[in-house]
Structures are given as C-alpha cells and as structure tokens.
CSV table of C-alpha atoms in Angstrom, one decimal:
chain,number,residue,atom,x,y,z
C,285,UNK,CA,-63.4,-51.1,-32.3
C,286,UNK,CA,-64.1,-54.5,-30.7
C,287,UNK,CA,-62.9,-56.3,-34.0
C,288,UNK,CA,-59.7,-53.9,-34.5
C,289,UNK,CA,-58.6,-55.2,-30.6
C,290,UNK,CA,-59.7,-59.0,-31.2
C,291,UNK,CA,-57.0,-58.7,-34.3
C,292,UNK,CA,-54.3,-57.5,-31.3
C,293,UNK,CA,-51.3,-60.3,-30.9
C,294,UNK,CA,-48.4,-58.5,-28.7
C,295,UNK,CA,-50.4,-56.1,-27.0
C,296,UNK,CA,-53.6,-58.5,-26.7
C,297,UNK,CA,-53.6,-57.6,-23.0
C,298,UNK,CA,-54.7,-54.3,-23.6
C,299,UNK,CA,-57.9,-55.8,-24.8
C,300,UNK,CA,-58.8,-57.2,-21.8
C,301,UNK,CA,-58.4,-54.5,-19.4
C,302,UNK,CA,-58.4,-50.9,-18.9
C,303,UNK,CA,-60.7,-47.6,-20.9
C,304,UNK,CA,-59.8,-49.1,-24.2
C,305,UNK,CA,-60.6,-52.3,-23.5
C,306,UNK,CA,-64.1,-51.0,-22.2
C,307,UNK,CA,-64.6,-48.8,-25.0
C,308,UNK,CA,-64.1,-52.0,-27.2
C,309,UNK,CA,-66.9,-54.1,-25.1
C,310,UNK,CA,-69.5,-51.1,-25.6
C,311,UNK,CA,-69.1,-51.1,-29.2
C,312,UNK,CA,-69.7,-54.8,-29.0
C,313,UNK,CA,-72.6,-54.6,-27.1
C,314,UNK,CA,-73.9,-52.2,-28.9
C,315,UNK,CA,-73.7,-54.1,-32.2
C,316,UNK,CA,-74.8,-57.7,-30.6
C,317,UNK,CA,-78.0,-55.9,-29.1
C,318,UNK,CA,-79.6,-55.5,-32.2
C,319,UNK,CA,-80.5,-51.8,-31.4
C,320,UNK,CA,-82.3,-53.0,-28.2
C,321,UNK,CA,-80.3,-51.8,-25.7
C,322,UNK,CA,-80.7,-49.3,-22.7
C,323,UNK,CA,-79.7,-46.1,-23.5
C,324,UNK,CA,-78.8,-43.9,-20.5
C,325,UNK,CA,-76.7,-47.3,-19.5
C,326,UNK,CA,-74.8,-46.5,-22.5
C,327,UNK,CA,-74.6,-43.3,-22.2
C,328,UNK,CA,-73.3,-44.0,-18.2
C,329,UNK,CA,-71.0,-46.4,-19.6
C,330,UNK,CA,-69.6,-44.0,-21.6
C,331,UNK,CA,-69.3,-41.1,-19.3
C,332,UNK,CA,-67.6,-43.7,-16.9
C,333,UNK,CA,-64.7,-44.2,-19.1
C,334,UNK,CA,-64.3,-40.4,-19.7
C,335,UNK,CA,-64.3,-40.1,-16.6
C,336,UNK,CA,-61.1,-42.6,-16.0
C,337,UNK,CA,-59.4,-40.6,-19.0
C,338,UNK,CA,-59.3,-37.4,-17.7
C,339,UNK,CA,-58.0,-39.1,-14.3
C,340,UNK,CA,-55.0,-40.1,-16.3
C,341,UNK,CA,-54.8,-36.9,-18.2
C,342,UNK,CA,-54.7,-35.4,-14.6
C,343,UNK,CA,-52.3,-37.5,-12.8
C,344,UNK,CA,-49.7,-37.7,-16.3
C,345,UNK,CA,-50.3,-33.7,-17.1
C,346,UNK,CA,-51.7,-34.2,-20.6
C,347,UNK,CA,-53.5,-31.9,-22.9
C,348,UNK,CA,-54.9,-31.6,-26.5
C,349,UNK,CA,-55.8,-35.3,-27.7
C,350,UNK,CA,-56.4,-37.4,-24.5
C,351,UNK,CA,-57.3,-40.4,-26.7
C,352,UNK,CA,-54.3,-40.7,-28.9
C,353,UNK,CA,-52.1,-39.9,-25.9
C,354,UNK,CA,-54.0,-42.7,-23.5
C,355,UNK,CA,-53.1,-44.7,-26.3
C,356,UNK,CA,-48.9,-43.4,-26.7
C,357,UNK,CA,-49.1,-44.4,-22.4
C,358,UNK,CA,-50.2,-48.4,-23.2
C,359,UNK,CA,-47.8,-48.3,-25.5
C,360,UNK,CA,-45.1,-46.8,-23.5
C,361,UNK,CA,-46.2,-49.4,-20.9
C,362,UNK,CA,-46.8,-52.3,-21.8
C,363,UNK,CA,-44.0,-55.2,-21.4
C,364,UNK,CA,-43.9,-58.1,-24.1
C,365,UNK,CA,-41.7,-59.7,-26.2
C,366,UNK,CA,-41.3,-56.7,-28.5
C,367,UNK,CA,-41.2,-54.0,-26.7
C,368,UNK,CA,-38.5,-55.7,-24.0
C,369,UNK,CA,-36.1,-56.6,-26.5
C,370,UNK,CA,-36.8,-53.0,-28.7
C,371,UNK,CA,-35.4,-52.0,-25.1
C,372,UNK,CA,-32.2,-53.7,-25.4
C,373,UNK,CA,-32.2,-53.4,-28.8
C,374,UNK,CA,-32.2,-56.6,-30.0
C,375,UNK,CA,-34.6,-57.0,-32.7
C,376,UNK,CA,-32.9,-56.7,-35.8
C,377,UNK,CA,-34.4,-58.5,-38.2
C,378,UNK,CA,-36.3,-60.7,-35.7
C,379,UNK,CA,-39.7,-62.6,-37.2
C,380,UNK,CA,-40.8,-60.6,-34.1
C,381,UNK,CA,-41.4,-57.5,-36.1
C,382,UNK,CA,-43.9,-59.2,-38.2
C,383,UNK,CA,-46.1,-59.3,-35.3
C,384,UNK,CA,-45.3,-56.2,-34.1
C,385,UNK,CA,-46.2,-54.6,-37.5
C,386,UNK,CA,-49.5,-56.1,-37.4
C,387,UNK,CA,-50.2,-54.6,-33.9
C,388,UNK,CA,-49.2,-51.0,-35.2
C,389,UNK,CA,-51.5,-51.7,-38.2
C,390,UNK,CA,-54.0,-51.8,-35.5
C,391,UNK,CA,-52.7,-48.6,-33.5
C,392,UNK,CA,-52.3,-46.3,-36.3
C,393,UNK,CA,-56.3,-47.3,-36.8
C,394,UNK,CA,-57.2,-46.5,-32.9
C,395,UNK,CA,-55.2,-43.7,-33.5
C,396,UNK,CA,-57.7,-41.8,-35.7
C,397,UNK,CA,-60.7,-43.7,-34.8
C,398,UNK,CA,-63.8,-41.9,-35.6
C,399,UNK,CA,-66.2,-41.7,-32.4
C,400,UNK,CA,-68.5,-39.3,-34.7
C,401,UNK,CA,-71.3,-41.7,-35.4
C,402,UNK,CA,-71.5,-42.6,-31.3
C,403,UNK,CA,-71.6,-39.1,-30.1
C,404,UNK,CA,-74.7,-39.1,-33.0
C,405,UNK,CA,-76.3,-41.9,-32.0
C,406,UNK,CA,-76.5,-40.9,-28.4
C,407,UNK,CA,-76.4,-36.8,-28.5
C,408,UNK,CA,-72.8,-36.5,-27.2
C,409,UNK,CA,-69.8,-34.2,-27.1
C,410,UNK,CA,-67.4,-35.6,-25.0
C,411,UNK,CA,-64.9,-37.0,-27.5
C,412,UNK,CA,-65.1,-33.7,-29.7
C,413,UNK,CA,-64.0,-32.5,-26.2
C,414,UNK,CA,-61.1,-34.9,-25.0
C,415,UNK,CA,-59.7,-34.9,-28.7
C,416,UNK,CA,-59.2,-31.1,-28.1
C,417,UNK,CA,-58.6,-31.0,-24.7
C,418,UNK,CA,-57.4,-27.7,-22.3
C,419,UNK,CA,-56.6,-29.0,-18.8
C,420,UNK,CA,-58.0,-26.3,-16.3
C,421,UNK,CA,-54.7,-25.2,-14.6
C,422,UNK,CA,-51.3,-25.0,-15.6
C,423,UNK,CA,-50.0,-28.5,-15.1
C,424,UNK,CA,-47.5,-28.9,-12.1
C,425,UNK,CA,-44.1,-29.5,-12.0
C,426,UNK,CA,-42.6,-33.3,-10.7
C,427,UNK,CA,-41.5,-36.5,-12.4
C,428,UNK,CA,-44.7,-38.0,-13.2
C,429,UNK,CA,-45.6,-34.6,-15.2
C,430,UNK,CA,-41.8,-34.9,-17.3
C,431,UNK,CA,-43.4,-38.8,-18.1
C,432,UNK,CA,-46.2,-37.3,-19.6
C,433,UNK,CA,-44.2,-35.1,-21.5
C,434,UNK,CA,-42.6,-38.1,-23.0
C,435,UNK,CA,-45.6,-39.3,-23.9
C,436,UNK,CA,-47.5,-36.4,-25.3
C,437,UNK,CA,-44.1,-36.8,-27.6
C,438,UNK,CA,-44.8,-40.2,-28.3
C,439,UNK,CA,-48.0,-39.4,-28.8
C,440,UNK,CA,-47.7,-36.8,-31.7
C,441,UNK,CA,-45.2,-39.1,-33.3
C,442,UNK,CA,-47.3,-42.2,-33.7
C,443,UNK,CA,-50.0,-40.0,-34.8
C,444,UNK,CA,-48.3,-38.6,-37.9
C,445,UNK,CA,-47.0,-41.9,-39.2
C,446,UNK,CA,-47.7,-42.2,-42.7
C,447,UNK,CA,-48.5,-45.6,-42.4
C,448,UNK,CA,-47.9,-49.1,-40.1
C,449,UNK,CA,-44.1,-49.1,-40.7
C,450,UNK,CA,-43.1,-45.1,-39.6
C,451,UNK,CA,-45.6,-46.3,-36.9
C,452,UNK,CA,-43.1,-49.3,-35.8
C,453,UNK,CA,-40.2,-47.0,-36.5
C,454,UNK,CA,-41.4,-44.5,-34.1
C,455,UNK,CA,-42.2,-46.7,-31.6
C,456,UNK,CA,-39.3,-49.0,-31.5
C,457,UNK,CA,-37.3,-45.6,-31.4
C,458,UNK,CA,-38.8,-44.7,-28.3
C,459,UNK,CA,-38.3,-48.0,-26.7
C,460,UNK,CA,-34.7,-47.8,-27.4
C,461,UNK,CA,-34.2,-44.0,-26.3
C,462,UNK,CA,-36.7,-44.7,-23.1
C,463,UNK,CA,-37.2,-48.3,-22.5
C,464,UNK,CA,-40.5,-49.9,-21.4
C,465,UNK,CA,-42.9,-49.7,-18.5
C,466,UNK,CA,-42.1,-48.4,-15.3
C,467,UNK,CA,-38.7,-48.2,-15.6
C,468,UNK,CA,-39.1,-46.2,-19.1
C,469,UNK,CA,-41.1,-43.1,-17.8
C,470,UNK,CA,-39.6,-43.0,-14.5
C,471,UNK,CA,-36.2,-42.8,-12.9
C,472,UNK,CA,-36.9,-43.9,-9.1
C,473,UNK,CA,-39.0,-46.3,-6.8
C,474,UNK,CA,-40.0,-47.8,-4.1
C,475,UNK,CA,-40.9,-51.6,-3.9
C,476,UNK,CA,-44.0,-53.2,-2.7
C,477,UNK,CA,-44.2,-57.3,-2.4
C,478,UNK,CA,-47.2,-59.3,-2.1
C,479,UNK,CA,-47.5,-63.1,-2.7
C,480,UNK,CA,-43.7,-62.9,-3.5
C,481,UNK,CA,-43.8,-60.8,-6.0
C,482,UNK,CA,-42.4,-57.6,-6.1
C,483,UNK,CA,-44.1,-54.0,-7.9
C,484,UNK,CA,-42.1,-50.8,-7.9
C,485,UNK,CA,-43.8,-48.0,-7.3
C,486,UNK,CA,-42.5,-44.6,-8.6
C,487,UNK,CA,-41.7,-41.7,-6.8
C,488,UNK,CA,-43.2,-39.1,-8.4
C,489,UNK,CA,-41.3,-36.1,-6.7
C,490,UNK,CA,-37.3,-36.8,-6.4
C,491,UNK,CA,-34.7,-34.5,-4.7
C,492,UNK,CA,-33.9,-31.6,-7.6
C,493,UNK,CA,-30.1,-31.7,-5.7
C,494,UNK,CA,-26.9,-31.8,-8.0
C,495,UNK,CA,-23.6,-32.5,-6.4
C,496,UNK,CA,-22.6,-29.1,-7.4
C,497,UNK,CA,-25.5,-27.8,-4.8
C,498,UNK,CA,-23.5,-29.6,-2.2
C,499,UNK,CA,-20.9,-27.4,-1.2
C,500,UNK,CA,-17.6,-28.9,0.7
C,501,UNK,CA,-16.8,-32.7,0.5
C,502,UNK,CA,-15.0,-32.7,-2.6
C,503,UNK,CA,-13.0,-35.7,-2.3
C,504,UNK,CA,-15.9,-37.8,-1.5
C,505,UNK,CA,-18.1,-36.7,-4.1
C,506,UNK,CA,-15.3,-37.2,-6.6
C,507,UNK,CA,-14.8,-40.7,-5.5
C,508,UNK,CA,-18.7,-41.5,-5.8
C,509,UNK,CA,-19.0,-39.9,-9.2
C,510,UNK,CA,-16.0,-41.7,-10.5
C,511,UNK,CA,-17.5,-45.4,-9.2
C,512,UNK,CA,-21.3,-44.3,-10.4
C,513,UNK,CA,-20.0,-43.0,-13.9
C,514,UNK,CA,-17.9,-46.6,-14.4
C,515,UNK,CA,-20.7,-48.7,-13.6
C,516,UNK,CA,-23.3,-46.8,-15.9
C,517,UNK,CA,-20.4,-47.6,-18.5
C,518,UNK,CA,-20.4,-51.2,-17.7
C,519,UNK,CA,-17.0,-51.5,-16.2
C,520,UNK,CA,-16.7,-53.5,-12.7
C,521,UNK,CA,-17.4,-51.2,-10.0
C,522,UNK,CA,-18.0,-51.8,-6.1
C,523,UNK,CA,-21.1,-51.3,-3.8
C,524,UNK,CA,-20.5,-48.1,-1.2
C,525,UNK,CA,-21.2,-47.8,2.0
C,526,UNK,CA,-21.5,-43.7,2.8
C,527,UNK,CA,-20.7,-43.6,6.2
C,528,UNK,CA,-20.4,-40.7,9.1
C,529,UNK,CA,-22.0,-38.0,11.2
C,530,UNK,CA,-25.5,-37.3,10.8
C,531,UNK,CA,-26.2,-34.3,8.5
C,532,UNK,CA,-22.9,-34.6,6.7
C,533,UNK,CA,-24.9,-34.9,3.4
C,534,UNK,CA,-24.3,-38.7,2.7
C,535,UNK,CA,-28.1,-39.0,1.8
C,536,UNK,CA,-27.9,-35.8,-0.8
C,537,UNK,CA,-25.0,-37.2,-2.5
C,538,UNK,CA,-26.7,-40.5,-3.3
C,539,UNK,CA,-29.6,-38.7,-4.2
C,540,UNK,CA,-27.4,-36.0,-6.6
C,541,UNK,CA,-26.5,-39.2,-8.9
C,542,UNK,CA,-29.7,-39.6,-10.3
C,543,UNK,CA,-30.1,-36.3,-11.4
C,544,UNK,CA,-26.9,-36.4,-12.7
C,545,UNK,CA,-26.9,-39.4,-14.5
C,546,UNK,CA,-30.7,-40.1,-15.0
C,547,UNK,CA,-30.2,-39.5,-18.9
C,548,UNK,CA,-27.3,-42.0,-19.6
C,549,UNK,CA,-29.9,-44.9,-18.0
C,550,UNK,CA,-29.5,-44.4,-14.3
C,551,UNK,CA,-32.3,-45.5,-12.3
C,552,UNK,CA,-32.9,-46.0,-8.2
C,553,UNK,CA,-34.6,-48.4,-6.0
C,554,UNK,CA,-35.4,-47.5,-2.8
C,555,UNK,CA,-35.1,-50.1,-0.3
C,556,UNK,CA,-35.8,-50.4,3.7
C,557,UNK,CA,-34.4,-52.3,6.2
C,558,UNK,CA,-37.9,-54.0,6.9
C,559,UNK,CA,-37.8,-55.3,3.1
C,560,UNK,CA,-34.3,-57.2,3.2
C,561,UNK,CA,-36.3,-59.9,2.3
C,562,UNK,CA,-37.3,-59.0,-1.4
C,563,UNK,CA,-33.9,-58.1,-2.4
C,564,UNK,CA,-33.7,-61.3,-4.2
C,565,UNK,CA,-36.7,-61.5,-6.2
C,566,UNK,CA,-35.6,-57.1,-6.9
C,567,UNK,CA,-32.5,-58.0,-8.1
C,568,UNK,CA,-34.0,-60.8,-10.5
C,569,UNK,CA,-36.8,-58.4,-11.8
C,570,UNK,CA,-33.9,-55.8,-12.7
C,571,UNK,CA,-31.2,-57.5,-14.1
C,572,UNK,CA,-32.2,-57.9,-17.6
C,573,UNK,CA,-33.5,-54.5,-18.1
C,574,UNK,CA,-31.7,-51.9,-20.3
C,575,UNK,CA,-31.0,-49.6,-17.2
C,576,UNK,CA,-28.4,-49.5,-14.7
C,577,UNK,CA,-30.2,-49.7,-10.9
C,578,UNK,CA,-28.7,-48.6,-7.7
C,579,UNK,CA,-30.5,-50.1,-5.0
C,580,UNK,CA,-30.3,-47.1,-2.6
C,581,UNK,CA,-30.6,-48.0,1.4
C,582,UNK,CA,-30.7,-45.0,4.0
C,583,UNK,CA,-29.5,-45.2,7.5
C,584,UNK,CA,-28.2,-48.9,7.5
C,585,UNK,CA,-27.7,-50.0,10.7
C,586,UNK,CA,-28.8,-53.2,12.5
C,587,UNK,CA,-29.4,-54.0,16.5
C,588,UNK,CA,-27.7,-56.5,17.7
C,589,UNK,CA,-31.1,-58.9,17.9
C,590,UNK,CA,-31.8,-58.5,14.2
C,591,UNK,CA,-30.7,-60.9,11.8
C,592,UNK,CA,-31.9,-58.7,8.4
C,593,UNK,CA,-28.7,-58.3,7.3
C,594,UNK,CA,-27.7,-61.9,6.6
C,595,UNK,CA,-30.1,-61.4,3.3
C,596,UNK,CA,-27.9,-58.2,2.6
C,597,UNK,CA,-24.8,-59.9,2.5
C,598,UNK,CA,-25.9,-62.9,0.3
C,599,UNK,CA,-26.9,-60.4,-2.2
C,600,UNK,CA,-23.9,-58.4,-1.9
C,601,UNK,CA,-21.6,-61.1,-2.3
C,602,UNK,CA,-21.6,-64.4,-1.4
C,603,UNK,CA,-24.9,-65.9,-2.7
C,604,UNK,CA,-24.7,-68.6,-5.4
C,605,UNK,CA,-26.0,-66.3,-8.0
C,606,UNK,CA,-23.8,-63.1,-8.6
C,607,UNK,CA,-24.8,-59.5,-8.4
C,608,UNK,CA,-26.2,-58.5,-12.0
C,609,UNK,CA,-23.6,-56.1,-13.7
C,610,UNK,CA,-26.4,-53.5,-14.1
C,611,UNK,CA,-27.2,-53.5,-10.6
C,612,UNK,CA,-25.2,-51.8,-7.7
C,613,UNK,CA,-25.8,-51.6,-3.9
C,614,UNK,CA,-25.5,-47.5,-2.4
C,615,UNK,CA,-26.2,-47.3,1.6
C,616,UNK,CA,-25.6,-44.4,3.8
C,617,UNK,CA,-25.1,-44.9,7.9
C,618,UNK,CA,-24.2,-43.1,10.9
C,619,UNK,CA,-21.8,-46.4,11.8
C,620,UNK,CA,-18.4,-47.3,10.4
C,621,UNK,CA,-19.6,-50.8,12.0
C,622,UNK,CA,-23.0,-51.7,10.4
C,623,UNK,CA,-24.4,-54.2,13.8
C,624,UNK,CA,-24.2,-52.7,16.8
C,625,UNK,CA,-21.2,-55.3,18.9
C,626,UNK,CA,-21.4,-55.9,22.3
C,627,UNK,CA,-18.7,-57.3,25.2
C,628,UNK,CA,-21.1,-60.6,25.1
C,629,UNK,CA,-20.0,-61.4,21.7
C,630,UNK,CA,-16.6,-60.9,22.5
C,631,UNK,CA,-16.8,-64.4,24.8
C,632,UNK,CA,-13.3,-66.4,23.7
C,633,UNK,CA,-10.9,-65.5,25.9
C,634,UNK,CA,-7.5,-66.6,26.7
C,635,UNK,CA,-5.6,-67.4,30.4
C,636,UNK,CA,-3.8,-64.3,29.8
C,637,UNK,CA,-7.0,-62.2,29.4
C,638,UNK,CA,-6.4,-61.4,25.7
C,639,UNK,CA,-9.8,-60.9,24.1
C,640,UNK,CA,-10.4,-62.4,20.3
C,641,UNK,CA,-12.9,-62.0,18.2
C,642,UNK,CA,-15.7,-65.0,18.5
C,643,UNK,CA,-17.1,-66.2,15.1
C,644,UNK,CA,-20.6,-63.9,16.0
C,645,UNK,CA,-18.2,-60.7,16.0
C,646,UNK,CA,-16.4,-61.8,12.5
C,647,UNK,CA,-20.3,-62.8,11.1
C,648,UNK,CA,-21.1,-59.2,12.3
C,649,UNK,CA,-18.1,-57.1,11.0
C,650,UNK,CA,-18.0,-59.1,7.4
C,651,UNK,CA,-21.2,-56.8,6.4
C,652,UNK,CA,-19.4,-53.6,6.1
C,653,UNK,CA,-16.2,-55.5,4.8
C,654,UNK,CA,-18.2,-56.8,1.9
C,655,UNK,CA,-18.9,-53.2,1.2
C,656,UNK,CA,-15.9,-52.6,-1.6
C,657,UNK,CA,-15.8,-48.6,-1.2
C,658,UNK,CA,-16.4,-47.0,2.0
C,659,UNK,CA,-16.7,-43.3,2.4
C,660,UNK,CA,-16.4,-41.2,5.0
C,661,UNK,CA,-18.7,-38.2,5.7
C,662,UNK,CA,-17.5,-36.4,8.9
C,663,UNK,CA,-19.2,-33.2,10.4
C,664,UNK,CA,-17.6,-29.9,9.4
C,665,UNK,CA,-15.2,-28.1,11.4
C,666,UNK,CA,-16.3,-24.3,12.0
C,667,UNK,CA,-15.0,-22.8,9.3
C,668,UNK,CA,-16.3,-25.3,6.5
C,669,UNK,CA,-19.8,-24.5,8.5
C,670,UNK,CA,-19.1,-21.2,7.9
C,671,UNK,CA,-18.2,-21.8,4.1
C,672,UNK,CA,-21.3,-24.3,3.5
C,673,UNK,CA,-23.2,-21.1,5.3
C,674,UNK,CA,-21.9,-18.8,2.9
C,675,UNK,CA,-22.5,-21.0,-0.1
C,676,UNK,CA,-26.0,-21.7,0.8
C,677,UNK,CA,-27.1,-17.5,1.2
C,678,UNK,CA,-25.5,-16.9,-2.1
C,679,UNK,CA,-27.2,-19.2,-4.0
C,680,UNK,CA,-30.7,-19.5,-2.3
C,681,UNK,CA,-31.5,-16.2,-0.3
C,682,UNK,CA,-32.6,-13.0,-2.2
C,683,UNK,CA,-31.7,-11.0,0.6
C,684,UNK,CA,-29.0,-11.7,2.9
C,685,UNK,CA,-27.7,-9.7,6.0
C,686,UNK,CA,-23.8,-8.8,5.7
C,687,UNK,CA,-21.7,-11.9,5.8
C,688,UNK,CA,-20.8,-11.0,9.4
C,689,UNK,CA,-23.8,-11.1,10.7
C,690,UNK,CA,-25.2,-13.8,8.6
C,691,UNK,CA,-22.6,-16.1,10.3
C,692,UNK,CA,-22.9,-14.5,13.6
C,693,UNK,CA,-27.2,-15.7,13.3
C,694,UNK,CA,-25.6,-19.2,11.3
C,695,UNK,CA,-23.3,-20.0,15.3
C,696,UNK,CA,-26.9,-18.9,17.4
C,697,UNK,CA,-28.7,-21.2,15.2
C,698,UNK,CA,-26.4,-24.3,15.2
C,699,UNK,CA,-26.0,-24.4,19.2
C,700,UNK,CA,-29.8,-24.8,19.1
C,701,UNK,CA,-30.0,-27.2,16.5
C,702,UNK,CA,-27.5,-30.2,16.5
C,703,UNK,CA,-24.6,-28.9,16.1
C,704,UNK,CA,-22.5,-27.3,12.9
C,705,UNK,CA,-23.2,-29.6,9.8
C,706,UNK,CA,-24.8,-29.3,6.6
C,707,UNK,CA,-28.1,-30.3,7.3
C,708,UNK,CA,-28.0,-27.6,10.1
C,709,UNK,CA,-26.9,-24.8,7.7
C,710,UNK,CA,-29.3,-25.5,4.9
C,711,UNK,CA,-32.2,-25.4,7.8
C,712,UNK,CA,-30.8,-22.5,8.9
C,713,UNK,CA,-30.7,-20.8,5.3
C,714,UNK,CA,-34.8,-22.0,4.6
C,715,UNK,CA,-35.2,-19.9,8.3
C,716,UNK,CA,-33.8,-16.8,6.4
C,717,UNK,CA,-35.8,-17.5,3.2
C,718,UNK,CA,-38.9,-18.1,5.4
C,719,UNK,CA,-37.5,-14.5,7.1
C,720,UNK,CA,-38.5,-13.0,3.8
C-alpha cells in the first residue's frame, strides 16, 4: 500500500495524514522490519485505525464497505488543483487530467485492495467485517447523514469503474454536480478564525422550514425569493436588511432559502456580530467557489460604544475590493436604524435651535442605507394571529379542539407570552402537540 500512496501526485496529502495514511506506514513497517517486529503493536496499530473508521462511519451514517467509502469521503474532500477547477468546470482538456488520471489509477487500486494476507498474518477479522459492514441502529436523520449519502453514492460509483478513466469520469462528475470539500457535502456553516485564518464549520442540523410553512407575509417573502432566485442566477442583486418586531419570522424566512434553493448551489454562512472582523478573509475564501454564499447575520444591531460595524460597511460597499458576485449579505434586526443614536450625537446646532445631523449621526445611519433592499416584518394584527393560529393546528396538530376554542386558548396564551406574533403562535401550537 505504502508504494501505491508514494506514486500519489494531486492527492499526495492524503498520504501524509489520516487512517489511510496510517494503514500505508504499517505496511511499510511491516515490510522494512524484516519479519522482526512486535506483534500485538501491530495488531494495536491496526485496531487503532478501525477504530477511527467506524468513528467516521458513525458520524457520516455509512454502511456496507467502510473502506471504499472512507476512501469516496478523501475524495469528496480534498481541495487541489483538480478537483477545484472539476468544481467550476474548467478542465477541459487541461494537461491537469493527466495527473489526475494517474491518481485514479492509484484509487481504483485502494479501492479493491486485498487486506487478506494481513488479517492471515496476524489472525484477524476486522476488514472481512468493515468491507461488509451493518451499523447497529438505524442511522439518524440531519445534514451530515444526507453527506454521507452522497458519498456512499460516490462510493459505489468509483467502485464499479471499469478502469482509471470511468474512475476520472465518475469523479469529475461528482465534483461538478457537488463541488469539493466542505462546501460540497454541506449547505451551511459557522466560521472559526485562528491565526487569521478562517475554517467553516458545518452545521449539521439546519431549520427543515420552507417559506410555504410560513403562513402570512406574502409580500415580503415574495420580494426575498425574487432577490435570492436572481443572485443564484448571477444577475446583480442587493444585500437585505429584514427588519421589524421580534417574532415576526424574519429569522425563518432567511432560513427557508436554503432549503429552497440548496440544490441550485445555495449555501449559508453564519456570521456574529463578535466576528465582524473575519468578514474579509470569509469573503476571499468564498469568492472563487462554484456556490452562491449568503452570509446570514441575526439580530444586527450595534450600541452606540461599539465600532463593529465599520468592518460591515467596508464589506458591503465601500471597500477597495468589491463584494464577490457569488456572495450576498442577509441580516435580520429588530431596528429600522442599525446603531442605537443618541441626543449627544445630535451636537450641531444652529441660533435658531434647528437640530442637524453631525457627521457621527450620518457615519451611523449610512449602515442601514448601504443595505439595497430593506424589508419590513411588523407583528400581526389579531386576526392574521388568528390565521397564522389556524394555519399552524392544521398542519402540525393531530388533534385539535374546535376552531373556537382553539383561538379562544391561542388569546390566553399570547397575553402570557409576548404578545400576538408568529413566534408566539407556533409556541403555542408545540403546547398543544405536547397536550397530546
């Protein structure tokens, strides 16, 4: 194995690191000791790396060959030269693919590798075992499961190539349908910097909400759709600013577009206020991916002491480098006005007493100006509670009191709970459900 990974040229960093990598450093060992070597270390070597295989085959959901699928995830994985420009599908007829073909020579080899003469040597079982594998509970629902589904299907695709070339063809298909890395078998992320650099992190369970779950708002769902479905079609677009009373369902609607649109590229990065910081070296690592990003910020709002949102506004216009076509800004706050104003600011003042606005209240306002579509989200009047109520019991409660009384229980609820809004009616509807 160790002379099959040595022979790697794209993917060479999969040699250095990781269970394969390990695998490829035991066979080495094995054949450089001379058949003096320290069996139950072997053997605790090996285990070791079983071990880390069925963690992955645990946290991605996979089953039957655990091998060849580890194998379909580096691959899915793993950024270089090829695969990122098999992402944007740029290859063609690049001298690229001669590298690429070499590497998949390689694969198709690790693919089928026989591990038959090490279980022999050393009384094993354990690769009969994860080449046939039954996980021991039906596997869970949740993004990072629908990744591994991808990959099991990646997986059984490599594995009945013919030969080197169906092996390429596979896998440059999947880069194209997918993409690469993170951003391939995912669809949304946190970000975590260190040392400057930026990772993004997936989140592995997303909000299951479609826009047609949100009942009311019409207009303003309309209007977001219409902006989200231009820029995933490459046509110029503005950031949003969802604005309004808490509960109104400004967070829900942001959330809706990705499982709307996941499947024509979509993909979101979640940002916080805290993190303002890294939204220049986020909006370099995205821009030259095959995916169109909104950067998705929740409850924007800034004190009057903070000064976070001067990176904000360089990176929603006004910088020297432009906002990336494939990357939009979406934020949601309870303010029409983003930075809380006080009288202080307001500190040029005329004989007459006619107040103007200083150059710290223009610095201030010019954040939500620079947002090019603003929508507003305002709390529902009682009989759009009453509707959103209504809605709700149809669609979520198995059994529902008569429509008087359910709204009757819906007014009791909402005087001890913030109010008539949305978010008060679907808490009011998991009550019921939790009723039995």
């Amino acid at each position: 194995m160790h002379h099959l990974l040595s022979h790697l040229i794209l993917y060479s960093d999969l040699a250095r690191e990781g269970i394969l990598a390990q695998f490829g450093e035991i066979y080495r060992d094995l054949e450089n000791d001379g058949g003096f070597f320290d069996r139950s270390s072997v053997i605790q070597r090996i285990y070791w790396q079983i071990k880390h295989l069925l963690d992955v085959a645990a946290e991605y959901g996979l089953e039957g060959n655990l091998w060849q699928d580890y194998l379909a995830l580096l691959l899915a994985t793993s950024e270089n030269a090829f695969s990122l420009s098999a992402e944007r599908a740029k290859i063609g007829d690049s001298s690229i693919n001669s590298f690429a073909r070499n590497d998949c020579m390689i694969f198709l080899e690790l693919f089928h590798f026989d591990f038959g003469p090490l279980e022999t040597q050393f009384g094993l079982e354990c690769f009969r075992t994860i080449t046939h594998f039954k996980p021991p509970r039906k596997r869970a629902a949740g993004d990072r499961r629908a990744a591994g589904d991808q990959v099991r299907t990646l997986s059984r695709k490599l594995a009945a190539a013919r030969d080197e070339d169906e092996f390429l063809l596979n896998l440059t298909d999947f880069y194209r349908r997918y993409g690469v890395g993170v951003f391939g078998l995912h669809r949304a992320f946190h970000v975590r910097s260190e040392d400057g650099r930026v990772t993004f992190l997936p989140i592995d369970n997303t909000d299951t909400v479609l826009l047609s779950d949100l009942i009311g708002y019409e207009a303003q769902k309309q209007t977001l759709a219409e902006n989200t479905e231009a820029f995933i079609r490459g046509l110029p677009v503005n950031n949003a600013l969802l604005y309004g009373d808490a509960g109104a369902g400004k967070s829900s609607c942001v959330k809706a577009l990705l499982n709307e649109y996941c499947d024509a590229g979509l993909r979101m990065v979640e940002l916080y206020k805290h993190q303002f910081h890294d939204l220049s070296p986020v909006v370099a690592a995205l821009k030259n991916r095959n995916y169109r990003f909104i950067i998705y910020i929740d409850d924007l709002s800034f004190e009057e002491n903070e000064t976070e949102y001067k990176f904000l506004k360089a990176v929603i216009e006004g910088g020297v480098e432009t906002r990336p076509d494939n990357v939009l800004l979406y934020a949601t706050s309870n303010r029409r006005r983003l930075i809380r104003e006080t009288w202080a600011d307001r500190d040029d003042m005329e004989h007459s007493g006619e107040i103007h606005r200083s150059d710290t209240v223009e610095e201030k306002l010019s954040l939500s100006a620079r947002f090019g579509l603003t929508i507003n989200f305002n709390s529902p009047n009682r009989d759009q509670y009453h509707d959103i109520v209504l809605g709700l019991a149809w669609r979520q409660l198995k059994k529902r009191p008569p429509d008087e009384e359910l709204l009757k229980l819906a007014d009791r609820w909402e005087l001890r709970h913030g109010g008539p809004s949305g978010r008060t009616a679907q808490q009011f509807i998991h009550y019921l459900a939790g009723q039995g």
